[in-house]
Coordinates of N, CA and C in Angstrom, one line a residue:
M1 N 85.0 100.5 116.7 CA 86.0 99.9 116.0 C 86.6 100.9 115.0
K2 N 87.9 100.9 114.7 CA 88.5 101.8 113.8 C 88.3 101.3 112.4
K3 N 87.9 102.3 111.5 CA 87.8 102.0 110.1 C 89.1 102.3 109.4
I4 N 89.7 101.3 108.7 CA 91.0 101.5 108.0 C 90.8 101.2 106.5
D5 N 91.3 102.2 105.7 CA 91.3 102.0 104.3 C 92.7 101.4 103.9
L6 N 92.7 100.1 103.6 CA 94.0 99.5 103.4 C 94.4 99.5 101.9
H7 N 93.6 100.0 101.1 CA 93.9 99.9 99.7 C 93.5 101.2 99.0
A8 N 94.3 102.3 99.2 CA 94.0 103.6 98.6 C 95.2 104.0 97.9
H9 N 95.0 104.7 96.8 CA 96.2 105.0 95.9 C 96.4 106.5 95.9
Y10 N 97.7 106.9 95.8 CA 98.1 108.3 95.7 C 98.9 108.4 94.3
I11 N 98.9 109.6 93.9 CA 99.6 109.9 92.6 C 100.6 111.0 92.9
S12 N 101.9 110.7 92.9 CA 102.9 111.8 93.1 C 103.1 112.5 91.8
P13 N 103.7 113.6 91.9 CA 104.0 114.3 90.6 C 104.8 113.5 89.6
G14 N 105.8 112.8 90.1 CA 106.6 111.9 89.3 C 105.8 110.7 88.7
F15 N 104.9 110.2 89.5 CA 104.1 109.1 88.9 C 103.2 109.6 87.9
S16 N 102.6 110.8 88.1 CA 101.7 111.4 87.1 C 102.5 111.6 85.8
H17 N 103.7 112.1 85.9 CA 104.5 112.3 84.7 C 104.8 110.9 84.0
F18 N 105.1 109.9 84.8 CA 105.3 108.5 84.2 C 104.1 108.1 83.5
L19 N 102.9 108.2 84.1 CA 101.7 107.8 83.4 C 101.5 108.6 82.1
D20 N 101.8 109.9 82.1 CA 101.7 110.7 80.9 C 102.6 110.2 79.8
K21 N 103.9 110.0 80.2 CA 104.9 109.6 79.3 C 104.7 108.2 78.6
Y22 N 104.4 107.2 79.5 CA 104.4 105.9 79.0 C 103.0 105.3 78.7
F23 N 101.9 106.0 79.2 CA 100.6 105.5 79.0 C 99.6 106.6 78.6
D24 N 100.1 107.7 78.0 CA 99.3 108.8 77.5 C 98.3 109.3 78.6
G25 N 98.7 109.3 79.8 CA 97.9 109.7 80.9 C 96.7 108.8 81.3
K26 N 96.8 107.6 80.8 CA 95.7 106.6 81.0 C 96.3 105.3 81.5
G27 N 96.9 105.3 82.7 CA 97.3 104.0 83.3 C 96.1 103.2 83.5
D28 N 96.2 101.9 83.2 CA 95.0 101.0 83.3 C 93.8 101.4 82.5
G29 N 94.1 102.3 81.4 CA 93.0 102.6 80.5 C 92.1 103.7 80.9
V30 N 92.3 104.3 82.1 CA 91.5 105.4 82.5 C 92.4 106.7 82.8
A31 N 91.8 107.8 82.6 CA 92.5 109.1 82.8 C 93.1 109.2 84.2
T32 N 94.3 109.7 84.3 CA 94.9 109.9 85.7 C 94.1 110.9 86.5
P33 N 93.6 110.5 87.6 CA 92.8 111.4 88.4 C 93.7 112.4 89.2
A34 N 93.1 113.5 89.5 CA 93.9 114.5 90.4 C 94.0 113.9 91.8
F35 N 95.1 114.2 92.4 CA 95.3 113.7 93.8 C 96.0 114.8 94.6
S36 N 95.5 114.9 95.9 CA 96.2 115.8 96.9 C 95.9 115.1 98.2
P37 N 96.9 115.2 99.1 CA 96.7 114.6 100.4 C 95.5 115.2 101.1
E38 N 95.2 116.5 100.9 CA 94.1 117.1 101.6 C 92.8 116.5 101.0
G39 N 92.8 116.3 99.7 CA 91.6 115.7 99.1 C 91.3 114.3 99.6
Y40 N 92.3 113.5 99.8 CA 92.1 112.2 100.4 C 91.7 112.3 101.8
L41 N 92.3 113.2 102.6 CA 91.9 113.3 104.0 C 90.4 113.8 104.1
D42 N 90.0 114.6 103.2 CA 88.6 115.0 103.1 C 87.7 113.8 102.9
L43 N 88.1 113.0 101.9 CA 87.3 111.8 101.6 C 87.3 110.9 102.8
M44 N 88.4 110.7 103.5 CA 88.4 109.9 104.7 C 87.4 110.4 105.7
N45 N 87.4 111.7 105.9 CA 86.5 112.3 106.9 C 85.1 112.1 106.5
R46 N 84.7 112.3 105.2 CA 83.4 112.1 104.8 C 82.9 110.6 104.9
M47 N 83.9 109.7 104.7 CA 83.6 108.2 104.8 C 83.8 107.6 106.2
E48 N 84.2 108.5 107.1 CA 84.5 108.1 108.5 C 85.6 107.0 108.6
I49 N 86.6 107.3 107.7 CA 87.8 106.4 107.8 C 88.8 107.1 108.7
E50 N 89.3 106.3 109.6 CA 90.2 106.9 110.6 C 91.7 106.8 110.2
Y51 N 92.0 105.8 109.3 CA 93.4 105.6 108.9 C 93.4 105.1 107.5
G52 N 94.3 105.6 106.7 CA 94.4 105.1 105.3 C 95.9 104.7 105.0
V53 N 96.0 103.6 104.3 CA 97.3 103.1 103.9 C 97.4 103.4 102.3
L54 N 98.3 104.2 101.9 CA 98.4 104.6 100.5 C 99.5 103.8 99.8
S55 N 99.3 103.6 98.5 CA 100.3 103.0 97.6 C 100.0 103.5 96.2
I56 N 101.0 103.5 95.4 CA 100.7 103.9 94.0 C 99.9 102.8 93.3
S57 N 99.2 103.2 92.3 CA 98.4 102.3 91.5 C 99.2 101.6 90.5
S58 N 98.6 100.7 89.7 CA 99.2 100.2 88.6 C 99.0 101.2 87.4
P59 N 99.8 101.1 86.4 CA 100.8 100.1 86.1 C 102.1 100.3 86.8
H60 N 102.8 99.2 87.0 CA 104.0 99.2 87.8 C 105.1 100.1 87.1
I61 N 106.0 100.6 87.9 CA 107.0 101.5 87.3 C 108.0 100.8 86.5
S62 N 108.0 99.5 86.4 CA 109.0 98.8 85.6 C 108.8 99.0 84.1
A63 N 107.8 99.7 83.7 CA 107.6 100.1 82.3 C 108.7 101.1 81.9
A64 N 109.3 101.8 82.9 CA 110.3 102.8 82.6 C 111.7 102.1 82.5
P65 N 112.6 102.7 81.8 CA 114.0 102.2 81.8 C 114.6 102.2 83.2
D66 N 115.6 101.4 83.4 CA 116.2 101.2 84.7 C 116.5 102.4 85.5
D67 N 117.3 103.3 85.0 CA 117.6 104.6 85.7 C 116.4 105.4 86.1
E68 N 115.5 105.5 85.1 CA 114.3 106.3 85.4 C 113.4 105.6 86.4
M69 N 113.3 104.3 86.3 CA 112.6 103.5 87.3 C 113.1 103.7 88.7
V70 N 114.4 103.6 88.9 CA 115.0 103.8 90.2 C 114.7 105.2 90.8
D71 N 114.9 106.2 89.9 CA 114.5 107.5 90.3 C 113.1 107.7 90.7
L72 N 112.2 107.0 89.9 CA 110.8 107.1 90.2 C 110.4 106.4 91.5
A73 N 111.0 105.3 91.8 CA 110.8 104.6 93.0 C 111.1 105.5 94.2
K74 N 112.3 106.2 94.1 CA 112.7 107.1 95.1 C 111.7 108.3 95.2
E75 N 111.2 108.8 94.1 CA 110.3 110.0 94.2 C 108.9 109.6 94.8
V76 N 108.4 108.4 94.3 CA 107.1 108.1 94.9 C 107.1 107.7 96.4
N77 N 108.2 107.1 96.8 CA 108.4 106.8 98.2 C 108.7 108.0 99.0
D78 N 109.5 109.0 98.5 CA 109.7 110.2 99.2 C 108.4 111.0 99.4
Y79 N 107.6 111.1 98.3 CA 106.4 111.8 98.4 C 105.4 111.2 99.4
A80 N 105.3 109.9 99.4 CA 104.5 109.2 100.4 C 105.0 109.4 101.8
S81 N 106.3 109.4 102.0 CA 106.9 109.6 103.3 C 106.6 111.0 103.9
E82 N 106.7 112.0 103.0 CA 106.3 113.3 103.4 C 104.9 113.4 103.9
M83 N 104.0 112.8 103.2 CA 102.6 112.8 103.6 C 102.4 112.1 104.9
V84 N 103.0 111.0 105.1 CA 102.9 110.2 106.3 C 103.5 111.0 107.5
H85 N 104.6 111.7 107.3 CA 105.2 112.4 108.4 C 104.4 113.7 108.7
K86 N 103.6 114.2 107.7 CA 102.8 115.4 108.0 C 101.5 115.0 108.6
Y87 N 101.0 113.8 108.4 CA 99.7 113.3 108.9 C 99.9 111.9 109.5
P88 N 100.7 111.7 110.5 CA 101.0 110.4 111.0 C 99.9 109.6 111.7
E89 N 98.9 110.4 112.2 CA 97.8 109.7 112.9 C 96.8 109.2 111.9
Q90 N 96.9 109.7 110.6 CA 95.8 109.4 109.7 C 96.3 108.6 108.5
L91 N 97.6 108.7 108.2 CA 98.1 108.0 107.0 C 99.4 107.1 107.2
G92 N 99.4 106.1 106.4 CA 100.6 105.2 106.3 C 100.8 104.9 104.9
F93 N 101.9 104.2 104.5 CA 102.1 103.9 103.1 C 102.8 102.6 102.9
F94 N 102.5 102.0 101.8 CA 103.3 100.8 101.3 C 104.2 101.3 100.2
A95 N 105.5 101.1 100.4 CA 106.5 101.6 99.5 C 106.5 100.8 98.2
T96 N 107.1 101.4 97.2 CA 107.3 100.7 95.9 C 108.7 100.3 95.6
L97 N 109.0 99.2 95.1 CA 110.3 98.7 94.8 C 110.6 98.8 93.3
P98 N 111.8 99.0 92.9 CA 112.2 99.1 91.5 C 112.5 97.7 90.9
L99 N 111.5 96.8 91.1 CA 111.6 95.4 90.6 C 111.6 95.4 89.0
P100 N 112.4 94.6 88.4 CA 113.1 93.4 88.9 C 114.6 93.7 89.3
L101 N 114.9 94.9 89.5 CA 116.3 95.2 89.9 C 116.6 94.8 91.4
V102 N 117.4 93.8 91.6 CA 117.6 93.2 92.9 C 118.3 94.2 93.9
E103 N 119.6 94.6 93.5 CA 120.3 95.4 94.5 C 119.6 96.7 94.8
E104 N 119.0 97.3 93.8 CA 118.3 98.6 94.0 C 117.0 98.3 94.9
S105 N 116.4 97.2 94.7 CA 115.2 96.9 95.5 C 115.6 96.7 96.9
I106 N 116.7 95.9 97.2 CA 117.1 95.7 98.5 C 117.5 97.0 99.2
A107 N 118.2 97.9 98.5 CA 118.5 99.2 99.1 C 117.2 100.0 99.5
T108 N 116.2 99.9 98.6 CA 115.0 100.6 98.8 C 114.2 100.0 100.0
I109 N 114.3 98.7 100.2 CA 113.6 98.1 101.4 C 114.2 98.7 102.7
D110 N 115.5 98.8 102.8 CA 116.1 99.3 104.0 C 115.8 100.8 104.2
K111 N 115.8 101.6 103.1 CA 115.5 103.0 103.2 C 114.1 103.2 103.6
A112 N 113.2 102.5 102.9 CA 111.7 102.7 103.2 C 111.4 102.3 104.7
L113 N 112.0 101.3 105.2 CA 111.7 100.9 106.6 C 112.4 101.7 107.6
D114 N 113.7 102.0 107.3 CA 114.5 102.7 108.3 C 114.4 104.2 108.3
Q115 N 114.1 104.8 107.2 CA 114.2 106.2 107.1 C 112.8 106.9 106.7
Q116 N 112.0 106.1 105.9 CA 110.8 106.8 105.4 C 109.5 106.4 106.1
G117 N 109.6 105.4 107.0 CA 108.4 105.1 107.8 C 107.4 104.2 107.0
A118 N 107.8 103.5 106.0 CA 106.9 102.6 105.3 C 106.3 101.5 106.2
L119 N 105.0 101.2 106.0 CA 104.4 100.1 106.8 C 104.8 98.8 106.1
G120 N 105.1 98.8 104.8 CA 105.3 97.6 104.1 C 105.5 97.9 102.6
F121 N 105.2 97.0 101.7 CA 105.5 97.2 100.3 C 104.4 96.6 99.5
T122 N 104.2 97.2 98.3 CA 103.3 96.6 97.3 C 104.3 96.0 96.3
L123 N 104.0 94.8 95.9 CA 104.7 94.1 94.8 C 103.8 93.7 93.7
P124 N 104.2 93.9 92.5 CA 103.4 93.4 91.4 C 103.6 91.9 91.2
T125 N 102.6 91.3 90.7 CA 102.8 89.8 90.4 C 104.0 89.6 89.5
N126 N 104.3 90.5 88.6 CA 105.4 90.4 87.8 C 105.9 91.8 87.4
A127 N 107.2 91.9 87.1 CA 107.8 93.1 86.6 C 108.7 92.7 85.4
R128 N 108.3 93.2 84.3 CA 109.0 92.9 83.0 C 109.0 91.4 82.7
G129 N 107.9 90.7 83.1 CA 107.8 89.3 82.9 C 108.5 88.4 83.9
I130 N 109.1 89.0 84.9 CA 109.7 88.2 86.0 C 108.7 88.2 87.1
Y131 N 108.3 87.0 87.4 CA 107.2 86.8 88.4 C 107.8 86.6 89.8
I132 N 107.0 86.9 90.8 CA 107.5 86.9 92.2 C 108.2 85.6 92.6
G133 N 107.7 84.5 92.1 CA 108.4 83.2 92.5 C 109.6 82.9 91.7
D134 N 110.1 83.8 90.8 CA 111.3 83.6 90.0 C 112.5 83.6 90.9
A135 N 113.4 82.7 90.7 CA 114.6 82.6 91.5 C 115.5 83.9 91.4
R136 N 115.3 84.7 90.4 CA 116.1 85.9 90.3 C 115.7 86.9 91.3
L137 N 114.5 86.8 91.9 CA 114.1 87.7 92.9 C 114.2 87.1 94.4
D138 N 114.9 86.0 94.5 CA 115.0 85.3 95.8 C 115.7 86.2 96.8
D139 N 116.7 87.0 96.4 CA 117.4 87.9 97.4 C 116.4 89.0 97.9
V140 N 115.6 89.5 97.0 CA 114.6 90.5 97.4 C 113.6 90.0 98.4
L141 N 113.1 88.8 98.1 CA 112.1 88.2 99.0 C 112.8 87.8 100.3
A142 N 114.0 87.3 100.3 CA 114.7 87.0 101.5 C 114.9 88.3 102.4
K143 N 115.2 89.4 101.7 CA 115.4 90.6 102.5 C 114.1 91.0 103.1
L144 N 113.0 91.0 102.4 CA 111.7 91.3 102.9 C 111.4 90.4 104.1
N145 N 111.7 89.1 104.0 CA 111.5 88.1 105.1 C 112.4 88.5 106.3
D146 N 113.6 88.8 106.0 CA 114.5 89.1 107.1 C 114.1 90.3 107.9
R147 N 113.4 91.3 107.2 CA 112.9 92.5 107.8 C 111.5 92.3 108.3
H148 N 111.0 91.1 108.2 CA 109.6 90.9 108.7 C 108.6 91.9 108.1
A149 N 108.8 92.2 106.8 CA 108.1 93.2 106.1 C 106.7 92.7 105.7
L150 N 105.7 93.6 105.8 CA 104.4 93.4 105.3 C 104.4 93.6 103.8
V151 N 103.8 92.6 103.1 CA 103.8 92.7 101.6 C 102.4 92.5 101.1
C152 N 102.0 93.4 100.2 CA 100.7 93.4 99.5 C 101.1 93.1 98.0
I153 N 100.6 92.0 97.5 CA 100.8 91.6 96.1 C 99.6 92.0 95.3
A154 N 99.9 92.8 94.2 CA 98.8 93.3 93.4 C 99.1 93.0 91.9
P155 N 98.1 92.5 91.2 CA 98.3 92.2 89.8 C 98.5 93.4 89.0

């Protein structure tokens, strides 16, 4: 049977900068760990994991202002896409959306699925106090549904 790590986190250079800028390098209260694709692949090998699905960790990127958040969503998804294209037999990723921005999130869904090779998306339970069930996010959820997207919801 194939061993799959469905909940592994990566830290792109942009996400690391975000954690430094907004959380003093301690997202979720702990120091930002070093990350490299090769380091994760080594861990996979030692733990006999055949496939890993990567996503960024909390805190959600919505702590940044709109323009910065949109740029950060692009950077973290581009970074993950590069890893997945370099190691397609071993790695996949869940893309990040710039929630609660609706139009930008919808555009990110299409790009992540059509160009970047995302397996699905991680969604926070809320972004800036707007929860997943809020009607303001209905168009985003409809788009995910239309695309038959896999969604992982993380607090």
